[in-house]
Structure formats: C-alpha cells, structure tokens
C-alpha cells in the first residue's frame, strides 16, 4: 500500500468511526444503573424521556458482579449512571475508569449515588477490619429492602435527571409524585398485613434485611453466615439450631443466589420454613418492578408466619 | 506534510463526530449551567488518603526436579504494597511496590507505578510510568490475581519471570463502536540483562535460518547456564486490539491481538532484534448466579532476527476454569511452548488447579503439574490481601 492509499484508508476509517459515534446521539437520555431496582425506579421517574439498562440482573449477588467489557460500552454511551453507593457496587468503579466517559465520572452531573439521604443502619463505630467479615464502612448497604427508601432514591434520580435535562424537570417531578402516591398506598396495605407479625423472630442467610425488618418490626435473631460473607461452619449451624429452637424462629429468608444446603439441614431440625426472598427486581421470575418485589415478599412472609 | 495534515483532519473528524453526537443526545450547555451541582456520594475511605493495601503470595512447592531452587520449600514469592487514588479530576495514580523473590534472595522493586489520564479526548486515555504492559490477556494480571499458581510457560519463555514490564507510555483508545473495541499503542524502555562471560568458551547449536534450513551458531556456555531468561529489552513498541462481544446475557466472547517489537534481552551478546505476536481468546459463561465457566487460550509467536539467521518459536496455553459456587473453583491448564534459545526445546505440561476463595483478594490454592520431561510439580499457595485493592479491567 503506498502512502497515498494509506492516508486515504486512514481518512476512510476515521470517517467511518465518526459516523458510528454519531449514531450514539438520540432523543432520549441514556441511563445505566448498577441494579435492577434502580433501573425500575429510573424508568418510572424518567418515563419516555429516558432509556435505561441495568448492569446486573436481579438474581446476581450485587456484592460480587463480574465486570465485563460489554458493560464498559454501556457506560461509554451513558448520560447518567445511578449506583447503589455505600461501597456495595464498588465493581462499577473500574468500569467507569475504563469507559472514559466524562458525563458519568465521580462528581459529574450524570453521576448519581442513590444512597444520599437514606437513613443508614448499622454504621460501624471504631476500628473495622476483615476479622468482622465483609463490613461496609458506611453502614449496611441493602437499604433498597425498605420500600420507604424509594423516597430518597427517587429524589436522587430526579435530581440527576433534572441536572441533565432541566427542561423536562416538571415531567420528571410529576412522574415521581405519581409513583410515590402509589407507593404510599401500597405501604399502607403492606404495613397493615405485617402488623400482626410485629416482633416475630426470623433468621436470614446474609445480613441483607435489617431495613426490611426495621420497617415491619421483625426481629432478626441471627444469620446463616456467621459473619457477612463468611460461609457457615457446622459448629455455627449447630449453635444456630439451638438459638432458633429457643426463640421459636419459623422462617429463614434466603436470597436466590445462596446455597440451600445448610438452610435445609436447619429447617429439618427446627421446623422452620425456607423462603426464597429476592432482594432485587427480577430475583425470581415474574417480579419485574420494585412494587411487585415487595408485594411478592410481603405476601410470602405473611403466608409463612400465618401457618 | 500533506499526509500529516490529512491525519490531523481525520482525528479532528473523529473527535468532532463524538462531540456532535453528545450534543444531539443531550441538552444544551446553557441548560446545564442552570442545573444544580451533583452530590459527591459516598465511596472508599472518607478521608483524603489513598487506598492502601498489602497483598502477599506465599507458595509451597514440591518437585522431583533436583535443580529447582524452590524444591521442597515454602517461600514468600511476593509481597506487594499498593497505593492508589485520584490525583486530579480524571487523573489517577497507581503505585505497586513489591518485594520479589529472585532465586535465593529477595529484591525490592517498583513493580508498577503509573499515572493514568482517563480521558484525554473522548475515549482516548493515556498512561505514563511503569505498568505491566497491555500485551495479551494475562500479562497485565498480577500473579496473585491469576487463577493458577505458576505463570504459563510461554510467558516465561518469551518475556521472563515477571512478564513484559517497561517504563514509558501508552495511548489507549476505546473505539466508538457498538461493541467493546479498545486499541492500545505503547512505547517503552526496558532494562537489559547485564552479565559477564568468564571466558570466550563457546559451543555450537543448530538454528533454523530464514528459509527454515539449519545452520550452526556459537552459544556461550556461561550465558546459557546462568541467564536462561529471555525477554524484550531497550526500546520496545507494543500494540494491542481487544474486542469483546456479549453473545447472550449469560456469556461473553473476548478476542485479542497483540504485537511487540524490541531487542532481545541479551542484545550485547546476540545482536538480536525480536518481535512477539499474540492472539488470545476468552469465553465466559455464567450458567447460574454463583457459577462461571471460563475458557481462555493464548498463542504467541516469537521471531528473533540474529545476525546469522532467523529463529522462530511458538507457544500457547489453554485454561478451562469452572466456578463451582461462591467459594470454590476448579481448573485445568495445558501448556505447550518452545524456548527462545538456539538449542530448541519444547515442553508441555498439564496442571490441575483447585481454589478456595475466602474473600475477593484472599484464596487458598493447590496445583499439580505434570511435565513432559517427567519432573512433576505440586504447589500450595496462599494469596492474601489486606485493605482496598483494585486493578483495571482485565
């Protein structure tokens, strides 16, 4: 290839790539979220002004999602990123660097930490280290398990969308208000259904449910994991069986991605019922929205505690 | 001159297209001016110190090979101190200081230290300093982060025990395509080996010439015995194209092509220029939440231009790894590689690997390796991490 052909080829390649980049533009705001819960909430607030994609699925353990190069491309195209924060979805930080998209880097207008304004539980005091298991320095990060936390989450999403498209602010505010009205109605029903079980003792696999328990007045007596992220030993399971018998625990909440083996042994010995309790939208088939998620979880818990 | 002008215009068009697309897809600058500032959010350590971490790699080795210095020992292979953080908006620094074991002694060195400009232009990043060079699939991956104890043989034969590490800079461009496509170009300086010959004693070896014929060359005995490690040295230029395609929601295929050009590690003695080309493929499948299957293969070809002819060598490894659950994975690796020296040797091995993950940075691993030369090796490894530790997307 001579010099002239080479330069023409270079121009052709650049023009082609330029054209490809041109197709990125569009009418709607591209939003990327780290979880399916956030994706559903963004969809509600953003309406038809946005396109949203979640980097994880509802059946994944959000602590440890494998970053993939294809996720980089989603972030590269994004106008806004919404993450859980509180160091829960730290795997996205490397992807943000790899995407080189100034619109969604830390402190950019399109960077939204959904945890701002959430009343945080279990914020550690004093020295923390790995001997305590997988502890998060800002507190327990599973705040999405309290439906009321949709209020600060939608507020953060709204602020982000208004920063990016202020001319559509009223539209976004209207969508949020309508959603919160629906949520309020649902929460009244859920609170009423759960009221008779206030003070009930439960056991959970991972420490994912303090916000849920706090909301509905449940008492988490222990976890299958002896410490967050640490697999159970036979000695721990044996101790747990005694505790559950003593405290008359009737249900064990297990996220869909944890092994059932240890739980089944405990359930057999104590008579407790195992509930597959998805913490996120899409955690079980047919649960496609944040409201459906609570509907599903509350219903199965009410049924189990009523038996 | 005209060529440069056209090249500049090409880059301008490319950059202009991106900017135009952003403007069409978003909102006007005037509107943005009226928007409130973004909250900073919460992440990492809440005070202005970098992420500090220590990783360690302790290995026990049992082998039939009586020439192996590590035979029947438990030793600290590496201790690494990492200091990482942002130094300016869109600029971060990563420093990895390491204590490595070299034979019977331990050496302190800068394993990696580089500054990354995350977005020079849209999609274009710049890295300056001393990184593990982006060549092939695993050269960038630190030993404690790999899913096996020892380095694949072809990497050791062509780049030495520590892989391809140099001082210089690289440009990395994330192409504006609907799939992941990253192109890297780097220029590096790598220190050569220094050694002295005790005499001019030499012996001969058979080498393939440019026409695949065989010629006889002189080989220094001293050199051969004490400095077996080959690698690229002096001015080294590298390139890599990394592509990735999501095949389904549960699977992804990565393809890579790499090239490196420089002088041989023992240039003073051999007067050799060397090129290494590589092709890699990685397939990942997530059949269930806690399960993951990885197939990875990397094939390398070394071409050494010696005054007396051309020496061509190839090698590859294939890895199959399956994550059984959250804590355990099993793997099998096949290695086949020729050496980089005139007296051609070819070795193959098969390794079985079992890993128990305690945390993201801490694991216990056992590996058994059957070598074609009959001297098997068994390893036990504890790789641990204290503190927040991260590496770029690998």
XYZ file of N, CA and C in Angstrom, chain B residues 202-375:
522
model
N 32.871 -21.415 24.073
C 31.559 -21.488 23.433
C 31.339 -22.894 22.886
N 30.066 -23.181 22.632
C 29.756 -24.429 21.951
C 28.775 -24.088 20.840
N 28.453 -25.047 20.053
C 27.605 -24.757 18.904
C 26.207 -25.319 19.094
N 25.287 -24.739 18.315
C 23.904 -25.230 18.334
C 23.315 -25.078 16.942
N 22.302 -25.860 16.693
C 21.627 -25.798 15.397
C 20.464 -24.804 15.476
N 20.419 -23.915 14.489
C 19.384 -22.881 14.469
C 18.706 -22.890 13.112
N 17.398 -22.634 13.119
C 16.694 -22.521 11.840
C 17.032 -21.181 11.211
N 17.343 -21.161 9.917
C 17.576 -19.881 9.262
C 16.282 -19.385 8.630
N 16.374 -18.274 7.905
C 15.174 -17.646 7.355
C 14.388 -18.567 6.431
N 15.097 -19.500 5.823
C 14.412 -20.401 4.887
C 14.025 -21.729 5.533
N 13.999 -21.735 6.869
C 13.716 -22.949 7.626
C 14.768 -24.035 7.431
N 15.930 -23.616 6.921
C 17.055 -24.540 6.857
C 17.756 -24.538 8.206
N 18.820 -25.291 8.348
C 19.514 -25.354 9.642
C 20.952 -24.873 9.478
N 21.351 -23.987 10.397
C 22.744 -23.543 10.379
C 23.329 -23.689 11.771
N 24.622 -23.619 11.862
C 25.295 -23.795 13.150
C 25.735 -22.441 13.691
N 25.413 -22.171 14.960
C 25.844 -20.917 15.586
C 26.582 -21.211 16.871
N 27.368 -20.211 17.320
C 28.089 -20.354 18.573
C 27.215 -19.911 19.728
N 27.288 -20.634 20.838
C 26.499 -20.290 22.024
C 27.449 -20.228 23.200
N 27.345 -19.117 24.001
C 28.199 -19.008 25.179
C 27.712 -19.962 26.255
N 28.613 -20.768 26.774
C 28.226 -21.738 27.800
C 27.749 -21.034 29.071
N 28.556 -20.070 29.493
C 28.241 -19.349 30.727
C 26.858 -18.704 30.639
N 26.672 -18.083 29.527
C 25.444 -17.374 29.258
C 24.248 -18.324 29.311
N 24.429 -19.423 28.681
C 23.335 -20.375 28.591
C 22.939 -20.899 29.974
N 23.929 -21.114 30.804
C 23.642 -21.727 32.083
C 23.092 -20.766 33.107
N 23.574 -19.524 33.105
C 23.186 -18.627 34.195
C 22.093 -17.644 33.802
N 21.871 -17.423 32.531
C 20.933 -16.382 32.126
C 19.961 -16.940 31.108
N 19.181 -17.862 31.548
C 18.244 -18.512 30.640
C 17.074 -17.598 30.267
N 16.849 -16.538 31.064
C 15.643 -15.752 30.873
C 15.736 -14.878 29.625
N 14.762 -15.035 28.760
C 14.684 -14.186 27.586
C 13.651 -13.092 27.865
N 13.601 -12.112 26.979
C 12.606 -11.047 27.089
C 12.907 -9.979 26.066
N 12.037 -8.982 25.986
C 12.296 -7.849 25.101
C 12.911 -6.737 25.924
N 13.875 -6.055 25.355
C 14.586 -5.038 26.107
C 14.865 -3.804 25.257
N 15.455 -2.786 25.901
C 15.765 -1.480 25.299
C 14.488 -0.793 24.836
N 14.477 -0.313 23.596
C 13.258 0.362 23.111
C 12.283 -0.702 22.625
N 11.135 -0.719 23.253
C 10.131 -1.723 22.896
C 8.833 -1.006 22.516
N 8.237 -1.430 21.431
C 6.966 -0.855 20.974
C 5.906 -1.953 21.011
N 4.733 -1.600 21.523
C 3.689 -2.620 21.667
C 2.360 -2.112 21.108
N 1.542 -3.032 20.744
C 0.185 -2.691 20.309
C -0.754 -3.825 20.686
N -1.996 -3.470 20.902
C -2.996 -4.500 21.222
C -4.371 -4.033 20.763
N -5.110 -4.953 20.184
C -6.515 -4.716 19.867
C -7.319 -5.710 20.682
N -8.254 -5.181 21.471
C -9.035 -6.025 22.378
C -10.508 -5.829 22.037
N -11.164 -6.913 21.671
C -12.569 -6.856 21.275
C -13.387 -7.736 22.214
N -14.621 -7.356 22.428
C -15.478 -8.204 23.255
C -16.919 -8.118 22.766
N -17.560 -9.269 22.731
C -18.935 -9.338 22.227
C -19.793 -10.114 23.223
N -20.873 -9.519 23.708
C -21.793 -10.304 24.527
C -22.600 -11.229 23.613
N -22.427 -12.529 23.770
C -23.127 -13.470 22.894
C -24.570 -13.632 23.357
N -24.748 -13.738 24.672
C -26.084 -13.750 25.276
C -25.972 -12.933 26.555
N -27.054 -12.870 27.326
C -26.969 -12.170 28.617
C -26.034 -12.893 29.573
N -25.816 -14.185 29.301
C -25.009 -15.001 30.232
C -23.646 -15.365 29.677
N -23.263 -14.828 28.542
C -21.952 -15.215 28.006
C -21.313 -14.072 27.241
N -20.004 -14.113 27.208
C -19.254 -13.054 26.529
C -17.995 -13.655 25.894
N -17.694 -13.182 24.699
C -16.514 -13.662 23.975
C -15.543 -12.503 23.785
N -14.313 -12.705 24.234
C -13.284 -11.679 24.055
C -12.227 -12.193 23.094
N -11.797 -11.319 22.199
C -10.729 -11.661 21.264
C -9.649 -10.592 21.358
N -8.418 -11.008 21.232
C -7.334 -10.036 21.301
C -6.214 -10.365 20.340
N -5.600 -9.306 19.854
C -4.405 -9.471 19.021
C -3.354 -8.507 19.548
N -2.136 -8.984 19.705
C -1.094 -8.143 20.289
C 0.193 -8.259 19.498
N 1.001 -7.239 19.570
C 2.314 -7.269 18.934
C 3.315 -6.493 19.767
N 4.559 -6.938 19.770
C 5.630 -6.230 20.489
C 6.907 -6.361 19.686
N 7.688 -5.283 19.698
C 8.907 -5.280 18.894
C 10.002 -4.605 19.706
N 11.157 -5.216 19.761
C 12.262 -4.617 20.503
C 13.526 -5.410 20.256
N 14.462 -5.264 21.177
C 15.693 -6.057 21.093
C 15.605 -7.210 22.075
N 16.438 -8.199 21.869
C 16.499 -9.314 22.802
C 17.125 -8.887 24.118
N 16.857 -9.645 25.166
C 17.350 -9.292 26.495
C 18.869 -9.311 26.572
N 19.505 -10.028 25.680
C 20.965 -10.170 25.721
C 21.537 -9.625 24.415
N 21.140 -8.431 24.106
C 21.464 -7.862 22.797
C 22.978 -7.760 22.572
N 23.692 -7.393 23.645
C 25.149 -7.222 23.501
C 25.812 -8.491 22.997
N 25.318 -9.629 23.447
C 25.914 -10.898 23.058
C 25.371 -11.400 21.730
N 24.071 -11.227 21.529
C 23.422 -11.871 20.375
C 23.105 -10.936 19.224
N 23.115 -9.613 19.501
C 22.775 -8.628 18.464
C 21.449 -8.999 17.788
N 20.466 -9.305 18.612
C 19.204 -9.777 18.043
C 18.071 -8.768 18.204
N 17.282 -8.641 17.170
C 16.023 -7.915 17.264
C 14.925 -8.957 17.380
N 13.900 -8.616 18.139
C 12.859 -9.628 18.378
C 11.460 -9.032 18.236
N 10.577 -9.850 17.765
C 9.165 -9.479 17.680
C 8.349 -10.616 18.283
N 7.295 -10.244 18.985
C 6.376 -11.262 19.508
C 4.960 -10.880 19.071
N 4.263 -11.829 18.513
C 2.870 -11.619 18.120
C 1.995 -12.572 18.922
N 0.822 -12.121 19.246
C -0.054 -12.968 20.048
C -1.510 -12.859 19.647
N -2.207 -13.946 19.830
C -3.658 -13.978 19.629
C -4.259 -14.615 20.875
N -5.318 -14.015 21.399
C -5.933 -14.609 22.581
C -7.441 -14.637 22.441
N -8.034 -15.621 23.079
C -9.477 -15.758 23.062
C -9.945 -16.135 24.468
N -11.014 -15.496 24.920
C -11.576 -15.802 26.238
C -13.088 -15.911 26.098
N -13.621 -17.015 26.558
C -15.064 -17.193 26.541
C -15.535 -17.368 27.980
N -16.503 -16.559 28.364
C -17.032 -16.661 29.732
C -18.519 -16.949 29.669
N -18.939 -17.892 30.499
C -20.348 -18.264 30.549
C -20.775 -18.292 32.011
N -21.886 -17.641 32.292
C -22.431 -17.646 33.648
C -23.726 -18.457 33.626
N -23.662 -19.778 33.813
C -24.873 -20.591 33.720
C -25.828 -20.362 34.891
N -25.309 -19.968 36.031
C -26.142 -19.636 37.196
C -25.415 -18.545 37.973
N -26.112 -17.982 38.935
C -25.562 -16.816 39.633
C -24.173 -17.056 40.214
N -24.001 -18.191 40.859
C -22.717 -18.432 41.524
C -21.781 -19.314 40.696
N -22.150 -19.631 39.471
C -21.295 -20.481 38.630
C -20.755 -19.668 37.461
N -19.551 -20.029 37.054
C -18.958 -19.350 35.898
C -17.960 -20.296 35.233
N -18.058 -20.363 33.926
C -17.116 -21.171 33.156
C -16.243 -20.222 32.336
N -14.930 -20.441 32.395
C -14.019 -19.627 31.583
C -13.172 -20.548 30.723
N -13.152 -20.270 29.438
C -12.144 -20.894 28.591
C -11.244 -19.769 28.096
N -9.956 -19.960 28.262
C -9.008 -18.935 27.819
C -7.844 -19.590 27.092
N -7.482 -19.049 25.967
C -6.337 -19.549 25.222
C -5.525 -18.392 24.692
N -4.218 -18.571 24.708
C -3.344 -17.504 24.219
C -2.198 -18.157 23.452
N -1.995 -17.706 22.237
C -0.956 -18.277 21.381
C 0.033 -17.173 21.029
N 1.313 -17.446 21.207
C 2.343 -16.439 20.935
C 3.373 -16.970 19.943
N 3.872 -16.057 19.137
C 4.947 -16.419 18.221
C 6.096 -15.426 18.395
N 7.283 -15.960 18.599
C 8.484 -15.137 18.755
C 9.331 -15.248 17.495
N 9.777 -14.102 16.991
C 10.708 -14.099 15.848
C 11.948 -13.320 16.273
N 13.073 -14.003 16.319
C 14.338 -13.344 16.675
C 15.198 -13.257 15.430
N 15.541 -12.017 15.093
C 16.438 -11.787 13.955
C 17.870 -11.734 14.486
N 18.615 -12.786 14.239
C 20.008 -12.857 14.670
C 20.902 -12.595 13.464
N 22.114 -12.185 13.693
C 22.999 -11.926 12.545
C 23.128 -13.137 11.613
N 22.967 -14.299 12.174
C 23.160 -15.487 11.353
C 21.858 -16.077 10.799
N 20.751 -15.468 11.104
C 19.502 -16.003 10.594
C 18.341 -15.675 11.504
N 17.238 -16.300 11.234
C 16.029 -16.006 11.999
C 15.607 -17.226 12.806
N 15.308 -16.945 14.060
C 14.866 -18.018 14.945
C 13.376 -17.807 15.214
N 12.583 -18.834 14.958
C 11.134 -18.699 15.156
C 10.662 -19.697 16.201
N 9.897 -19.187 17.151
C 9.416 -20.047 18.232
C 7.939 -19.757 18.507
N 7.224 -20.756 18.930
C 5.819 -20.562 19.268
C 5.494 -21.223 20.606
N 4.384 -20.838 21.147
C 3.919 -21.449 22.392
C 2.497 -21.009 22.676
N 1.805 -21.769 23.489
C 0.447 -21.387 23.871
C 0.055 -22.055 25.177
N -1.015 -21.538 25.742
C -1.642 -22.227 26.876
C -3.150 -22.175 26.686
N -3.841 -23.130 27.262
C -5.306 -23.142 27.277
C -5.749 -23.398 28.702
N -6.721 -22.641 29.138
C -7.211 -22.780 30.512
C -8.714 -22.999 30.495
N -9.140 -23.965 31.275
C -10.569 -24.177 31.480
C -10.806 -24.079 32.980
N -11.631 -23.121 33.375
C -11.857 -22.893 34.800
C -13.356 -22.859 35.072
N -13.764 -23.542 36.129
C -15.188 -23.558 36.467
C -15.383 -23.165 37.924
N -16.188 -22.137 38.113
C -16.516 -21.700 39.475
C -17.710 -22.526 39.944
N -17.458 -23.384 40.897
C -18.472 -24.347 41.337
C -19.543 -23.662 42.178
N -19.099 -22.794 43.077
C -20.043 -21.999 43.872
C -19.333 -20.715 44.271
N -19.894 -20.047 45.265
C -19.319 -18.754 45.639
C -17.860 -18.864 46.097
N -17.505 -20.019 46.633
C -16.191 -20.124 47.286
C -15.167 -20.993 46.555
N -15.610 -21.881 45.675
C -14.681 -22.841 45.077
C -14.625 -22.715 43.561
N -13.418 -22.870 43.002
C -13.329 -23.092 41.557
C -12.276 -24.145 41.246
N -12.475 -24.831 40.119
C -11.532 -25.860 39.675
C -11.076 -25.506 38.263
N -9.860 -25.909 37.931
C -9.357 -25.565 36.608
C -8.369 -26.585 36.088
N -8.196 -26.537 34.804
C -7.171 -27.367 34.167
C -6.484 -26.506 33.116
N -5.162 -26.582 33.086
C -4.411 -25.753 32.124
C -3.434 -26.618 31.351
N -3.415 -26.418 30.062
C -2.452 -27.128 29.220
C -1.456 -26.103 28.674
N -0.178 -26.400 28.820
C 0.888 -25.512 28.324
C 1.695 -26.236 27.269
N 2.052 -25.532 26.245
C 2.975 -26.081 25.252
C 3.805 -24.928 24.744
N 5.118 -25.013 24.921
C 5.938 -23.896 24.477
C 7.347 -24.335 24.100
N 7.850 -23.661 23.094
C 9.272 -23.816 22.756
C 10.026 -22.746 23.520
N 11.324 -22.960 23.687
C 12.115 -21.943 24.365
C 12.574 -20.883 23.359
N 13.214 -19.856 23.870
C 13.608 -18.737 22.997
C 15.049 -18.841 22.536
N 15.706 -19.974 22.819
C 17.140 -20.075 22.600
C 17.468 -20.950 21.384
N 18.691 -20.827 20.909
C 19.058 -21.584 19.692
C 18.904 -23.096 19.844
N 19.288 -23.632 20.993
C 19.114 -25.069 21.175
C 17.649 -25.320 21.535
N 16.935 -25.617 20.506
C 15.472 -25.670 20.639
C 15.005 -26.772 21.588
N 14.119 -26.360 22.513
C 13.488 -27.330 23.417
C 12.001 -27.070 23.403
N 11.245 -28.114 23.524
C 9.797 -27.947 23.593
C 9.283 -28.695 24.808
N 8.511 -27.999 25.611
C 7.949 -28.632 26.803
C 6.441 -28.498 26.803
N 5.812 -29.504 27.336
C 4.371 -29.372 27.542
C 4.034 -29.835 28.953
N 2.930 -29.327 29.449
C 2.522 -29.715 30.800
C 1.011 -29.595 30.933
N 0.506 -30.332 31.893
C -0.918 -30.251 32.221
C -1.029 -30.007 33.721
N -1.828 -29.001 34.090
C -1.988 -28.682 35.508
C -3.441 -28.826 35.919
N -3.644 -29.390 37.092
C -4.971 -29.400 37.713
C -4.943 -28.419 38.867
N -5.967 -27.580 38.991
C -5.945 -26.489 39.976
C -7.254 -26.486 40.770
N -7.107 -26.316 42.076
C -8.282 -26.217 42.949
C -8.120 -24.985 43.836
N -9.133 -24.130 43.853
C -9.017 -22.869 44.605
C -10.204 -22.702 45.540
N -9.899 -22.284 46.734
C -10.945 -21.898 47.695
C -10.795 -20.392 47.939
N -11.824 -19.634 47.599
C -11.793 -18.182 47.782
C -12.377 -17.831 49.146
N -11.581 -17.133 49.933
C -12.081 -16.688 51.238
C -12.719 -15.312 51.110
N -12.019 -14.422 50.407
C -12.570 -13.100 50.098
C -12.170 -12.803 48.656
N -12.467 -11.578 48.227
C -12.128 -11.192 46.858
C -10.618 -11.234 46.620
N -9.817 -10.972 47.661
C -8.366 -10.910 47.472
C -7.611 -12.028 48.200
N -8.308 -12.875 48.876
C -7.628 -13.932 49.634
C -8.127 -15.310 49.205
N -7.174 -16.185 48.894
C -7.572 -17.539 48.491
C -6.499 -18.551 48.875
N -6.928 -19.794 48.950
C -6.022 -20.925 49.147
C -6.078 -21.747 47.866
N -4.909 -22.176 47.373
C -4.915 -22.867 46.070
C -3.942 -24.046 46.083
N -4.357 -25.112 45.426
C -3.480 -26.269 45.218
C -3.379 -26.524 43.724
N -2.177 -26.842 43.273
C -1.993 -27.112 41.828
C -1.018 -28.271 41.661
N -1.384 -29.185 40.787
C -0.468 -30.283 40.455
C -0.160 -30.207 38.969
N 1.135 -30.230 38.646
C 1.548 -30.014 37.259
C 2.371 -31.206 36.765
N 1.897 -31.855 35.695
C 2.645 -32.954 35.076
C 3.412 -32.399 33.881
N 4.712 -32.518 33.925
C 5.548 -32.001 32.830
C 5.949 -33.115 31.869
N 6.158 -32.747 30.628
C 6.553 -33.750 29.625
C 7.951 -34.295 29.907
N 8.789 -33.506 30.603
C 10.134 -34.016 30.928
C 10.119 -34.930 32.149
N 8.926 -35.167 32.697
C 8.796 -36.191 33.735
C 8.966 -35.708 35.153
N 9.373 -34.450 35.352
C 9.576 -33.966 36.721
C 8.358 -33.156 37.149
